[in-house]
Short mmCIF file of C-alpha atoms in Angstrom, two decimals:
data_model
loop_
_atom_site.label_atom_id
_atom_site.label_comp_id
_atom_site.label_asym_id
_atom_site.label_seq_id
_atom_site.Cartn_x
_atom_site.Cartn_y
_atom_site.Cartn_z
CA MET H 3 32.63 58.72 11.40
CA THR H 4 32.36 59.42 15.06
CA GLN H 5 29.03 57.59 15.60
CA THR H 6 29.73 54.26 13.93
CA LYS H 7 28.48 52.31 16.93
CA HIS H 8 24.86 53.05 15.84
CA ILE H 9 24.82 51.89 12.24
CA THR H 10 21.00 51.61 12.14
CA GLY H 11 20.55 55.14 13.37
CA SER H 12 19.53 56.54 16.69
CA THR H 13 17.55 54.38 19.09
CA GLY H 14 14.84 56.71 20.20
CA PRO H 15 11.51 55.70 21.74
CA LEU H 16 9.70 56.04 18.40
CA SER H 17 12.04 53.66 16.56
CA THR H 18 11.85 51.18 19.44
CA LEU H 19 8.05 51.30 19.30
CA ALA H 20 8.07 50.84 15.50
CA ARG H 21 10.47 47.89 15.76
CA THR H 22 8.30 46.26 18.47
CA ILE H 23 5.14 46.71 16.39
CA PHE H 24 6.89 45.27 13.32
CA LEU H 25 8.11 42.21 15.25
CA ALA H 26 4.64 41.64 16.75
CA VAL H 27 2.99 41.80 13.32
CA ALA H 28 5.64 39.46 11.88
CA ALA H 29 5.12 36.97 14.74
CA ILE H 30 1.33 37.04 14.32
CA GLY H 31 1.71 36.61 10.54
CA SER H 32 4.08 33.67 10.91
CA ILE H 33 1.75 31.97 13.41
CA PHE H 34 -1.15 32.55 11.00
CA LEU H 35 0.83 30.99 8.13
CA LEU H 36 1.84 28.03 10.29
CA ILE H 37 -1.78 27.37 11.31
CA THR H 38 -2.97 27.77 7.71
CA GLY H 39 -0.36 25.29 6.49
CA ALA H 40 -1.32 22.81 9.19
CA VAL H 41 -5.02 23.08 8.30
CA VAL H 42 -4.29 22.56 4.59
CA ALA H 43 -2.10 19.53 5.38
CA PHE H 44 -4.78 18.10 7.68
CA PHE H 45 -7.54 18.39 5.08
CA LEU H 46 -5.26 17.00 2.36
CA LEU H 47 -4.40 14.00 4.53
CA ALA H 48 -8.05 13.51 5.51
CA GLY H 49 -9.04 13.57 1.83
CA ILE H 50 -6.43 10.95 0.95
CA VAL H 51 -7.57 8.72 3.82
CA MET H 52 -11.21 9.04 2.76
CA LEU H 53 -10.27 8.19 -0.83
CA VAL H 54 -8.40 5.06 0.30
CA VAL H 55 -11.29 3.97 2.52
CA ALA H 56 -13.77 4.51 -0.33
CA ALA H 57 -11.63 2.47 -2.76
CA PHE H 58 -11.16 -0.34 -0.23
CA SER H 59 -14.91 -0.41 0.50
CA PHE H 60 -15.75 -0.47 -3.21
CA PHE H 61 -13.45 -3.38 -4.01
CA TRP H 62 -14.49 -5.28 -0.87
CA ALA H 63 -18.19 -4.91 -1.73
CA LYS H 64 -17.54 -5.85 -5.35
CA ALA H 65 -15.74 -9.01 -4.22
CA LYS H 66 -18.59 -9.94 -1.88
CA ILE H 67 -21.26 -9.36 -4.55
CA THR H 68 -19.45 -11.25 -7.31
CA GLY H 69 -18.21 -14.00 -4.97
CA LYS H 70 -14.61 -13.53 -6.01
CA PRO H 71 -11.80 -13.45 -3.44
CA PHE H 72 -10.56 -10.11 -2.10
CA GLY H 73 -6.95 -9.59 -1.12
CA PRO H 74 -3.79 -11.57 -1.85
CA LYS H 75 -4.36 -14.24 0.80
CA ALA H 76 -7.90 -14.98 -0.38
CA GLN H 77 -6.76 -15.08 -4.01
CA PHE H 78 -3.97 -17.50 -3.11
CA GLU H 79 -6.42 -19.77 -1.28
CA LYS H 80 -8.83 -19.68 -4.24
CA ALA H 81 -6.02 -20.54 -6.68
CA ARG H 82 -4.88 -23.41 -4.45
CA GLU H 83 -8.42 -24.82 -4.28
CA ASP H 84 -8.77 -24.58 -8.07
CA MET H 85 -5.45 -26.38 -8.61
CA GLU H 86 -6.44 -29.16 -6.19
CA ALA H 87 -9.79 -29.59 -7.96
CA GLN H 88 -8.07 -29.83 -11.35
CA PHE H 89 -5.51 -32.31 -10.02
CA ASN H 90 -8.21 -34.50 -8.47
CA ALA H 91 -10.27 -34.42 -11.68
CA TYR H 92 -7.22 -35.42 -13.71
CA ARG H 93 -6.33 -38.22 -11.29
CA GLU H 94 -9.88 -39.62 -11.44
CA SER H 95 -9.97 -39.46 -15.26
CA VAL H 96 -6.64 -41.27 -15.70
CA GLY H 97 -7.43 -44.16 -13.37
CA ASP H 98 -4.95 -46.89 -12.44
CA GLY H 99 -4.65 -48.57 -15.83
CA PRO H 100 -2.95 -51.96 -16.42
CA VAL H 101 -0.01 -53.06 -14.31
CA LEU H 102 3.00 -53.79 -16.48
CA ASP H 103 5.89 -56.00 -15.46
CA ALA H 104 9.19 -55.11 -17.09
CA GLN H 105 11.92 -57.73 -17.26
CA GLN H 106 15.46 -57.49 -18.50
CA THR H 107 16.23 -60.06 -21.21
CA PRO H 108 19.45 -60.69 -23.15
CA ASP H 109 17.96 -58.73 -26.05
CA GLY H 110 16.93 -55.76 -23.84
CA TRP H 111 13.92 -54.90 -21.75
CA SER H 112 10.65 -56.75 -22.28
CA VAL H 113 7.21 -55.80 -20.97
CA GLU H 114 4.56 -58.43 -20.33
CA ASP H 115 0.93 -57.95 -19.32
#
């Protein structure tokens, strides 16, 4: 128990060289893993972006070919135009009709043409 200050053993030039080589290999390996992870993340993100662009292009082209609105704003405008057309058609079909004059009588309300 006289040499407890060196728990890992003696620190000779060979053990120092081995430790340095081990640390260098570990550093190179960790850098390699970091770069590999970054490349995988980049290609995964690029694939997702390309998938979103392809879906957007498909639905946009489909809307242009079929003549239907694309997107929430265009759909809202189309719905508003349809409602206005229905309202105007209903208003034209109803017409003004006869004007009635209601008068209050002792027996109640009376309507005369």
